[in-house]
Amino acid sequence: AQKVTQAQTEISVVEKEDVTLDCVYETRDTTYYLFWYKQPPSGELVFLIRRNSFDEQNEISGRYSWNFQKSTSSFNFTITASQVVDSAVYFCALSGTNTGNQFYFGTGTSLTVIP
Amino acid sequence: EAGVAQSPRYKIIEKRQSVAFWCNPISGHATLYWYQQILGQGPKLLIQFQNNGVVDDSQLPKDRFSAERLKGVDSTLKIQPAKLEDSAVYLCASSLGLQGLGGYTFGSGTRLTVV
């Protein structure tokens, strides 16, 4: 079964603090993809990153970084020096080649950055 | 490149009424998805099309929900009759193929309120 768990429902940080959003997944697929999406108050899902199951290299993009560890089935997302514009709901998602590539989303983590 | 277009942006209806949502995917994207996102939850797949054929509709409540993509381009999702628990954001997404390797692009969604 495919499952994504985001245990943190809500997080509040003060601007310029670093924050890590946790994501744990379950899958029987040997080939799968992990994603992070940002959903601002406007409602649109904004693509942030996609990783495939064969690439465990961490990735950094500006203030964003991702830590993918297959050993713990985790794909955590860190925002460095958070800004008010980072306030949104963040979703981790899983897509597997044996399940029609549909997305399985976590329940999301609502991040509030306080100025 | 134009994004995934959805309309209407908002809809308020009374229970037992009917409603329809429209989605125009990115040009050339063969795969189209409809997701339902209930407040506080992650999006859940309702139906997946490949061109004009249905790939997966296992989570579509077929007694009241229907969807079509007759010409393999735009799609409509209908609810008839609506229930209070159908209040949600309905998101349309598209991708180049079943693999979704090129990434999914989501529309802004239609926010449905059933009163």
PDB file of C-alpha atoms in Angstrom:
ATOM      1  CA  ALA A   1       0.000   0.000   0.000  1.00  0.00           C
ATOM      2  CA  GLN A   2       1.081   3.532  -0.647  1.00  0.00           C
ATOM      3  CA  LYS A   3       1.068   5.911   2.272  1.00  0.00           C
ATOM      4  CA  VAL A   4       2.586   9.244   3.152  1.00  0.00           C
ATOM      5  CA  THR A   5       2.731  10.495   6.726  1.00  0.00           C
ATOM      6  CA  GLN A   6       3.329  14.090   7.702  1.00  0.00           C
ATOM      7  CA  ALA A   7       3.184  13.978  11.464  1.00  0.00           C
ATOM      8  CA  GLN A   8       3.506  17.729  11.931  1.00  0.00           C
ATOM      9  CA  THR A   9       0.106  19.310  11.446  1.00  0.00           C
ATOM     10  CA  GLU A  10       1.094  22.882  12.196  1.00  0.00           C
ATOM     11  CA  ILE A  11       4.415  24.614  12.734  1.00  0.00           C
ATOM     12  CA  SER A  12       5.074  28.221  13.688  1.00  0.00           C
ATOM     13  CA  VAL A  13       8.510  29.782  13.468  1.00  0.00           C
ATOM     14  CA  VAL A  14       9.854  33.271  13.756  1.00  0.00           C
ATOM     15  CA  GLU A  15      11.216  34.801  10.591  1.00  0.00           C
ATOM     16  CA  LYS A  16      14.824  33.851   9.811  1.00  0.00           C
ATOM     17  CA  GLU A  17      14.628  30.634  11.777  1.00  0.00           C
ATOM     18  CA  ASP A  18      15.289  27.340  10.047  1.00  0.00           C
ATOM     19  CA  VAL A  19      12.473  24.814   9.907  1.00  0.00           C
ATOM     20  CA  THR A  20      12.296  21.168   8.861  1.00  0.00           C
ATOM     21  CA  LEU A  21       9.132  19.511   7.619  1.00  0.00           C
ATOM     22  CA  ASP A  22       9.061  15.751   8.054  1.00  0.00           C
ATOM     23  CA  CYS A  23       7.767  13.209   5.568  1.00  0.00           C
ATOM     24  CA  VAL A  24       7.713   9.438   5.970  1.00  0.00           C
ATOM     25  CA  TYR A  25       6.433   7.166   3.226  1.00  0.00           C
ATOM     26  CA  GLU A  26       5.450   3.558   2.652  1.00  0.00           C
ATOM     27  CA  THR A  27       5.505   1.795  -0.680  1.00  0.00           C
ATOM     28  CA  ARG A  28       6.010  -1.640  -2.209  1.00  0.00           C
ATOM     29  CA  ASP A  29       7.161  -0.188  -5.493  1.00  0.00           C
ATOM     30  CA  THR A  30      10.850  -0.474  -6.278  1.00  0.00           C
ATOM     31  CA  THR A  31      10.615   2.540  -8.534  1.00  0.00           C
ATOM     32  CA  TYR A  32       8.807   5.516  -7.149  1.00  0.00           C
ATOM     33  CA  TYR A  33       8.917   9.275  -6.999  1.00  0.00           C
ATOM     34  CA  LEU A  34       8.661  11.639  -4.087  1.00  0.00           C
ATOM     35  CA  PHE A  35       7.440  15.192  -4.348  1.00  0.00           C
ATOM     36  CA  TRP A  36       6.960  18.276  -2.270  1.00  0.00           C
ATOM     37  CA  TYR A  37       4.273  20.788  -3.127  1.00  0.00           C
ATOM     38  CA  LYS A  38       3.492  24.155  -1.617  1.00  0.00           C
ATOM     39  CA  GLN A  39      -0.094  25.309  -1.309  1.00  0.00           C
ATOM     40  CA  PRO A  40      -0.395  29.009  -0.504  1.00  0.00           C
ATOM     41  CA  PRO A  41      -3.712  30.528   0.589  1.00  0.00           C
ATOM     42  CA  SER A  42      -4.654  30.982  -3.072  1.00  0.00           C
ATOM     43  CA  GLY A  43      -5.097  27.213  -3.239  1.00  0.00           C
ATOM     44  CA  GLU A  44      -2.921  26.277  -6.172  1.00  0.00           C
ATOM     45  CA  LEU A  45      -0.441  23.454  -5.669  1.00  0.00           C
ATOM     46  CA  VAL A  46       3.032  24.667  -6.537  1.00  0.00           C
ATOM     47  CA  PHE A  47       5.600  22.050  -7.476  1.00  0.00           C
ATOM     48  CA  LEU A  48       8.827  22.278  -5.462  1.00  0.00           C
ATOM     49  CA  ILE A  49      10.793  19.116  -6.107  1.00  0.00           C
ATOM     50  CA  ARG A  50      10.687  15.566  -7.454  1.00  0.00           C
ATOM     51  CA  ARG A  51      13.116  12.816  -6.484  1.00  0.00           C
ATOM     52  CA  ASN A  52      13.223   9.303  -7.868  1.00  0.00           C
ATOM     53  CA  SER A  53      13.890   6.288  -5.722  1.00  0.00           C
ATOM     54  CA  PHE A  54      17.309   5.663  -7.235  1.00  0.00           C
ATOM     55  CA  ASP A  55      18.703   9.058  -6.407  1.00  0.00           C
ATOM     56  CA  GLU A  56      19.408   9.596  -2.732  1.00  0.00           C
ATOM     57  CA  GLN A  57      21.519  12.660  -3.178  1.00  0.00           C
ATOM     58  CA  ASN A  58      20.387  15.575  -1.109  1.00  0.00           C
ATOM     59  CA  GLU A  59      19.365  18.632  -3.022  1.00  0.00           C
ATOM     60  CA  ILE A  60      19.623  22.310  -2.292  1.00  0.00           C
ATOM     61  CA  SER A  61      17.782  25.048  -4.102  1.00  0.00           C
ATOM     62  CA  GLY A  62      18.331  28.455  -2.613  1.00  0.00           C
ATOM     63  CA  ARG A  63      16.910  28.410   0.898  1.00  0.00           C
ATOM     64  CA  TYR A  64      15.289  25.027   0.339  1.00  0.00           C
ATOM     65  CA  SER A  65      16.953  21.672   0.883  1.00  0.00           C
ATOM     66  CA  TRP A  66      15.742  18.108   0.854  1.00  0.00           C
ATOM     67  CA  ASN A  67      17.093  15.051   2.655  1.00  0.00           C
ATOM     68  CA  PHE A  68      16.074  11.719   1.105  1.00  0.00           C
ATOM     69  CA  GLN A  69      16.925   8.600   3.113  1.00  0.00           C
ATOM     70  CA  LYS A  70      15.635   5.284   1.814  1.00  0.00           C
ATOM     71  CA  SER A  71      16.845   3.485   4.945  1.00  0.00           C
ATOM     72  CA  THR A  72      14.300   5.371   7.029  1.00  0.00           C
ATOM     73  CA  SER A  73      11.774   5.962   4.208  1.00  0.00           C
ATOM     74  CA  SER A  74      11.958   9.673   4.807  1.00  0.00           C
ATOM     75  CA  PHE A  75      12.057  12.708   2.564  1.00  0.00           C
ATOM     76  CA  ASN A  76      12.411  15.753   4.791  1.00  0.00           C
ATOM     77  CA  PHE A  77      12.288  19.358   3.666  1.00  0.00           C
ATOM     78  CA  THR A  78      14.234  22.173   5.310  1.00  0.00           C
ATOM     79  CA  ILE A  79      13.712  25.875   4.810  1.00  0.00           C
ATOM     80  CA  THR A  80      16.680  27.950   5.885  1.00  0.00           C
ATOM     81  CA  ALA A  81      16.212  31.521   7.098  1.00  0.00           C
ATOM     82  CA  SER A  82      12.440  31.329   6.756  1.00  0.00           C
ATOM     83  CA  GLN A  83      10.477  34.263   5.389  1.00  0.00           C
ATOM     84  CA  VAL A  84       6.871  35.331   5.782  1.00  0.00           C
ATOM     85  CA  VAL A  85       6.242  34.344   2.144  1.00  0.00           C
ATOM     86  CA  ASP A  86       7.034  30.756   3.100  1.00  0.00           C
ATOM     87  CA  SER A  87       3.795  30.597   5.069  1.00  0.00           C
ATOM     88  CA  ALA A  88       1.685  27.932   3.375  1.00  0.00           C
ATOM     89  CA  VAL A  89       0.614  24.322   3.621  1.00  0.00           C
ATOM     90  CA  TYR A  90       3.280  21.933   2.399  1.00  0.00           C
ATOM     91  CA  PHE A  91       2.422  18.516   1.044  1.00  0.00           C
ATOM     92  CA  CYS A  92       4.658  15.545   0.570  1.00  0.00           C
ATOM     93  CA  ALA A  93       3.495  13.097  -2.099  1.00  0.00           C
ATOM     94  CA  LEU A  94       4.407   9.678  -3.436  1.00  0.00           C
ATOM     95  CA  SER A  95       3.927   8.285  -6.926  1.00  0.00           C
ATOM     96  CA  GLY A  96       4.730   4.712  -7.888  1.00  0.00           C
ATOM     97  CA  THR A  97       5.146   3.074 -11.252  1.00  0.00           C
ATOM     98  CA  ASN A  98       2.981   0.116 -10.247  1.00  0.00           C
ATOM     99  CA  THR A  99       0.040   2.236  -9.178  1.00  0.00           C
ATOM    100  CA  GLY A 100      -0.645   4.200 -12.331  1.00  0.00           C
ATOM    101  CA  ASN A 101       1.551   7.041 -11.154  1.00  0.00           C
ATOM    102  CA  GLN A 102      -1.248   8.653  -9.247  1.00  0.00           C
ATOM    103  CA  PHE A 103      -0.228  10.775  -6.324  1.00  0.00           C
ATOM    104  CA  TYR A 104      -0.659   9.777  -2.719  1.00  0.00           C
ATOM    105  CA  PHE A 105      -0.521  12.902  -0.634  1.00  0.00           C
ATOM    106  CA  GLY A 106       0.202  13.344   3.032  1.00  0.00           C
ATOM    107  CA  THR A 107      -2.165  15.394   5.125  1.00  0.00           C
ATOM    108  CA  GLY A 108       0.052  18.433   4.867  1.00  0.00           C
ATOM    109  CA  THR A 109       1.961  20.628   7.291  1.00  0.00           C
ATOM    110  CA  SER A 110       0.747  24.163   7.795  1.00  0.00           C
ATOM    111  CA  LEU A 111       3.716  26.475   8.231  1.00  0.00           C
ATOM    112  CA  THR A 112       3.311  29.949   9.681  1.00  0.00           C
ATOM    113  CA  VAL A 113       6.288  32.267   9.637  1.00  0.00           C
ATOM    114  CA  ILE A 114       5.859  35.065  12.128  1.00  0.00           C
ATOM    115  CA  PRO A 115       7.485  38.394  11.257  1.00  0.00           C
TER     116      PRO A 115
ATOM    117  CA  GLU B   1       3.291  27.655 -21.593  1.00  0.00           C
ATOM    118  CA  ALA B   2      -0.264  28.098 -20.385  1.00  0.00           C
ATOM    119  CA  GLY B   3      -1.124  26.253 -17.211  1.00  0.00           C
ATOM    120  CA  VAL B   4      -4.027  23.977 -16.388  1.00  0.00           C
ATOM    121  CA  ALA B   5      -7.210  25.997 -16.602  1.00  0.00           C
ATOM    122  CA  GLN B   6     -10.177  25.300 -14.361  1.00  0.00           C
ATOM    123  CA  SER B   7     -13.549  26.910 -14.019  1.00  0.00           C
ATOM    124  CA  PRO B   8     -15.446  28.073 -12.153  1.00  0.00           C
ATOM    125  CA  ARG B   9     -13.134  29.240  -9.401  1.00  0.00           C
ATOM    126  CA  TYR B  10     -15.860  29.093  -6.768  1.00  0.00           C
ATOM    127  CA  LYS B  11     -19.297  27.513  -6.606  1.00  0.00           C
ATOM    128  CA  ILE B  12     -21.955  27.476  -3.924  1.00  0.00           C
ATOM    129  CA  ILE B  13     -24.920  25.157  -4.337  1.00  0.00           C
ATOM    130  CA  GLU B  14     -27.611  23.647  -2.185  1.00  0.00           C
ATOM    131  CA  LYS B  15     -27.555  19.962  -1.368  1.00  0.00           C
ATOM    132  CA  ARG B  16     -29.246  17.758  -3.934  1.00  0.00           C
ATOM    133  CA  GLN B  17     -28.433  20.210  -6.699  1.00  0.00           C
ATOM    134  CA  SER B  18     -26.129  19.396  -9.597  1.00  0.00           C
ATOM    135  CA  VAL B  19     -22.811  21.003 -10.435  1.00  0.00           C
ATOM    136  CA  ALA B  20     -20.177  20.647 -13.139  1.00  0.00           C
ATOM    137  CA  PHE B  21     -16.534  21.625 -13.243  1.00  0.00           C
ATOM    138  CA  TRP B  22     -14.398  22.121 -16.305  1.00  0.00           C
ATOM    139  CA  CYS B  23     -10.693  21.529 -16.853  1.00  0.00           C
ATOM    140  CA  ASN B  24      -8.447  22.299 -19.814  1.00  0.00           C
ATOM    141  CA  PRO B  25      -5.035  20.644 -19.404  1.00  0.00           C
ATOM    142  CA  ILE B  26      -1.716  21.816 -20.749  1.00  0.00           C
ATOM    143  CA  SER B  27      -1.559  21.342 -24.492  1.00  0.00           C
ATOM    144  CA  GLY B  28      -0.155  17.942 -25.392  1.00  0.00           C
ATOM    145  CA  HIS B  29      -0.614  16.418 -21.961  1.00  0.00           C
ATOM    146  CA  ALA B  30      -2.206  13.029 -22.482  1.00  0.00           C
ATOM    147  CA  THR B  31      -2.922  12.249 -18.845  1.00  0.00           C
ATOM    148  CA  LEU B  32      -5.497  14.162 -16.842  1.00  0.00           C
ATOM    149  CA  TYR B  33      -6.418  13.755 -13.193  1.00  0.00           C
ATOM    150  CA  TRP B  34      -9.213  14.989 -10.976  1.00  0.00           C
ATOM    151  CA  TYR B  35      -8.452  15.258  -7.274  1.00  0.00           C
ATOM    152  CA  GLN B  36     -10.719  16.117  -4.359  1.00  0.00           C
ATOM    153  CA  GLN B  37      -9.194  18.064  -1.470  1.00  0.00           C
ATOM    154  CA  ILE B  38     -11.319  18.297   1.647  1.00  0.00           C
ATOM    155  CA  LEU B  39     -10.344  21.054   4.042  1.00  0.00           C
ATOM    156  CA  GLY B  40      -7.425  20.016   6.209  1.00  0.00           C
ATOM    157  CA  GLN B  41      -6.580  16.986   4.100  1.00  0.00           C
ATOM    158  CA  GLY B  42      -4.311  16.170   1.208  1.00  0.00           C
ATOM    159  CA  PRO B  43      -5.757  15.806  -2.272  1.00  0.00           C
ATOM    160  CA  LYS B  44      -7.283  12.431  -3.106  1.00  0.00           C
ATOM    161  CA  LEU B  45      -7.454  11.061  -6.630  1.00  0.00           C
ATOM    162  CA  LEU B  46     -10.961  10.707  -8.026  1.00  0.00           C
ATOM    163  CA  ILE B  47     -10.265   9.722 -11.616  1.00  0.00           C
ATOM    164  CA  GLN B  48      -7.377   9.459 -14.048  1.00  0.00           C
ATOM    165  CA  PHE B  49      -7.662   9.656 -17.847  1.00  0.00           C
ATOM    166  CA  GLN B  50      -5.174   8.685 -20.490  1.00  0.00           C
ATOM    167  CA  ASN B  51      -6.317  10.540 -23.601  1.00  0.00           C
ATOM    168  CA  ASN B  52     -10.079   9.868 -23.561  1.00  0.00           C
ATOM    169  CA  GLY B  53      -9.903   6.555 -21.713  1.00  0.00           C
ATOM    170  CA  VAL B  54     -10.274   6.002 -17.978  1.00  0.00           C
ATOM    171  CA  VAL B  55      -7.162   4.562 -16.302  1.00  0.00           C
ATOM    172  CA  ASP B  56      -8.360   4.598 -12.697  1.00  0.00           C
ATOM    173  CA  ASP B  57     -11.706   5.601 -11.227  1.00  0.00           C
ATOM    174  CA  SER B  58     -11.647   3.301  -8.218  1.00  0.00           C
ATOM    175  CA  GLN B  59     -12.150   6.153  -5.754  1.00  0.00           C
ATOM    176  CA  LEU B  60     -14.845   7.956  -7.695  1.00  0.00           C
ATOM    177  CA  PRO B  61     -18.268   7.755  -5.984  1.00  0.00           C
ATOM    178  CA  LYS B  62     -19.989   6.623  -9.127  1.00  0.00           C
ATOM    179  CA  ASP B  63     -23.489   6.889  -7.714  1.00  0.00           C
ATOM    180  CA  ARG B  64     -23.204  10.666  -7.829  1.00  0.00           C
ATOM    181  CA  PHE B  65     -19.950  11.605  -9.554  1.00  0.00           C
ATOM    182  CA  SER B  66     -19.209  11.304 -13.246  1.00  0.00           C
ATOM    183  CA  ALA B  67     -16.414  12.552 -15.449  1.00  0.00           C
ATOM    184  CA  GLU B  68     -15.670  12.562 -19.131  1.00  0.00           C
ATOM    185  CA  ARG B  69     -12.926  13.544 -21.506  1.00  0.00           C
ATOM    186  CA  LEU B  70     -14.588  12.933 -24.812  1.00  0.00           C
ATOM    187  CA  LYS B  71     -11.993  14.319 -27.203  1.00  0.00           C
ATOM    188  CA  GLY B  72      -8.977  13.562 -25.088  1.00  0.00           C
ATOM    189  CA  VAL B  73      -8.397  17.213 -24.278  1.00  0.00           C
ATOM    190  CA  ASP B  74     -10.592  19.048 -21.804  1.00  0.00           C
ATOM    191  CA  SER B  75     -12.647  17.306 -19.179  1.00  0.00           C
ATOM    192  CA  THR B  76     -15.738  17.839 -17.073  1.00  0.00           C
ATOM    193  CA  LEU B  77     -16.488  16.491 -13.616  1.00  0.00           C
ATOM    194  CA  LYS B  78     -20.108  16.390 -12.508  1.00  0.00           C
ATOM    195  CA  ILE B  79     -21.774  15.823  -9.176  1.00  0.00           C
ATOM    196  CA  GLN B  80     -25.442  14.930  -9.155  1.00  0.00           C
ATOM    197  CA  PRO B  81     -26.947  15.194  -6.582  1.00  0.00           C
ATOM    198  CA  ALA B  82     -24.504  16.983  -4.305  1.00  0.00           C
ATOM    199  CA  LYS B  83     -24.177  16.225  -0.614  1.00  0.00           C
ATOM    200  CA  LEU B  84     -22.815  18.374   2.186  1.00  0.00           C
ATOM    201  CA  GLU B  85     -19.697  16.202   2.405  1.00  0.00           C
ATOM    202  CA  ASP B  86     -18.836  17.047  -1.200  1.00  0.00           C
ATOM    203  CA  SER B  87     -17.717  20.491  -0.062  1.00  0.00           C
ATOM    204  CA  ALA B  88     -14.084  20.572  -1.104  1.00  0.00           C
ATOM    205  CA  VAL B  89     -11.631  21.942  -3.599  1.00  0.00           C
ATOM    206  CA  TYR B  90     -11.594  20.000  -6.854  1.00  0.00           C
ATOM    207  CA  LEU B  91      -8.202  20.050  -8.479  1.00  0.00           C
ATOM    208  CA  CYS B  92      -7.383  19.107 -12.023  1.00  0.00           C
ATOM    209  CA  ALA B  93      -3.865  18.116 -13.003  1.00  0.00           C
ATOM    210  CA  SER B  94      -2.198  16.971 -16.182  1.00  0.00           C
ATOM    211  CA  SER B  95       1.018  15.271 -17.195  1.00  0.00           C
ATOM    212  CA  LEU B  96       2.700  14.266 -20.428  1.00  0.00           C
ATOM    213  CA  GLY B  97       2.168  10.571 -19.943  1.00  0.00           C
ATOM    214  CA  LEU B  98       1.248   7.904 -17.476  1.00  0.00           C
ATOM    215  CA  GLN B  99       4.682   8.025 -15.927  1.00  0.00           C
ATOM    216  CA  GLY B 100       4.244  11.635 -14.904  1.00  0.00           C
ATOM    217  CA  LEU B 101       7.983  11.983 -15.132  1.00  0.00           C
ATOM    218  CA  GLY B 102       7.685  15.399 -16.642  1.00  0.00           C
ATOM    219  CA  GLY B 103       5.932  16.463 -13.558  1.00  0.00           C
ATOM    220  CA  TYR B 104       2.363  17.133 -12.814  1.00  0.00           C
ATOM    221  CA  THR B 105       0.864  20.566 -13.201  1.00  0.00           C
ATOM    222  CA  PHE B 106      -2.135  21.417 -11.082  1.00  0.00           C
ATOM    223  CA  GLY B 107      -4.808  23.950 -11.822  1.00  0.00           C
ATOM    224  CA  SER B 108      -5.974  26.493  -9.270  1.00  0.00           C
ATOM    225  CA  GLY B 109      -8.953  24.352  -8.385  1.00  0.00           C
ATOM    226  CA  THR B 110     -12.669  24.890  -7.979  1.00  0.00           C
ATOM    227  CA  ARG B 111     -13.817  25.483  -4.430  1.00  0.00           C
ATOM    228  CA  LEU B 112     -17.251  23.917  -3.966  1.00  0.00           C
ATOM    229  CA  THR B 113     -19.445  24.720  -1.006  1.00  0.00           C
ATOM    230  CA  VAL B 114     -22.604  22.670  -0.536  1.00  0.00           C
ATOM    231  CA  VAL B 115     -25.119  24.221   1.853  1.00  0.00           C
TER     232      VAL B 115
END
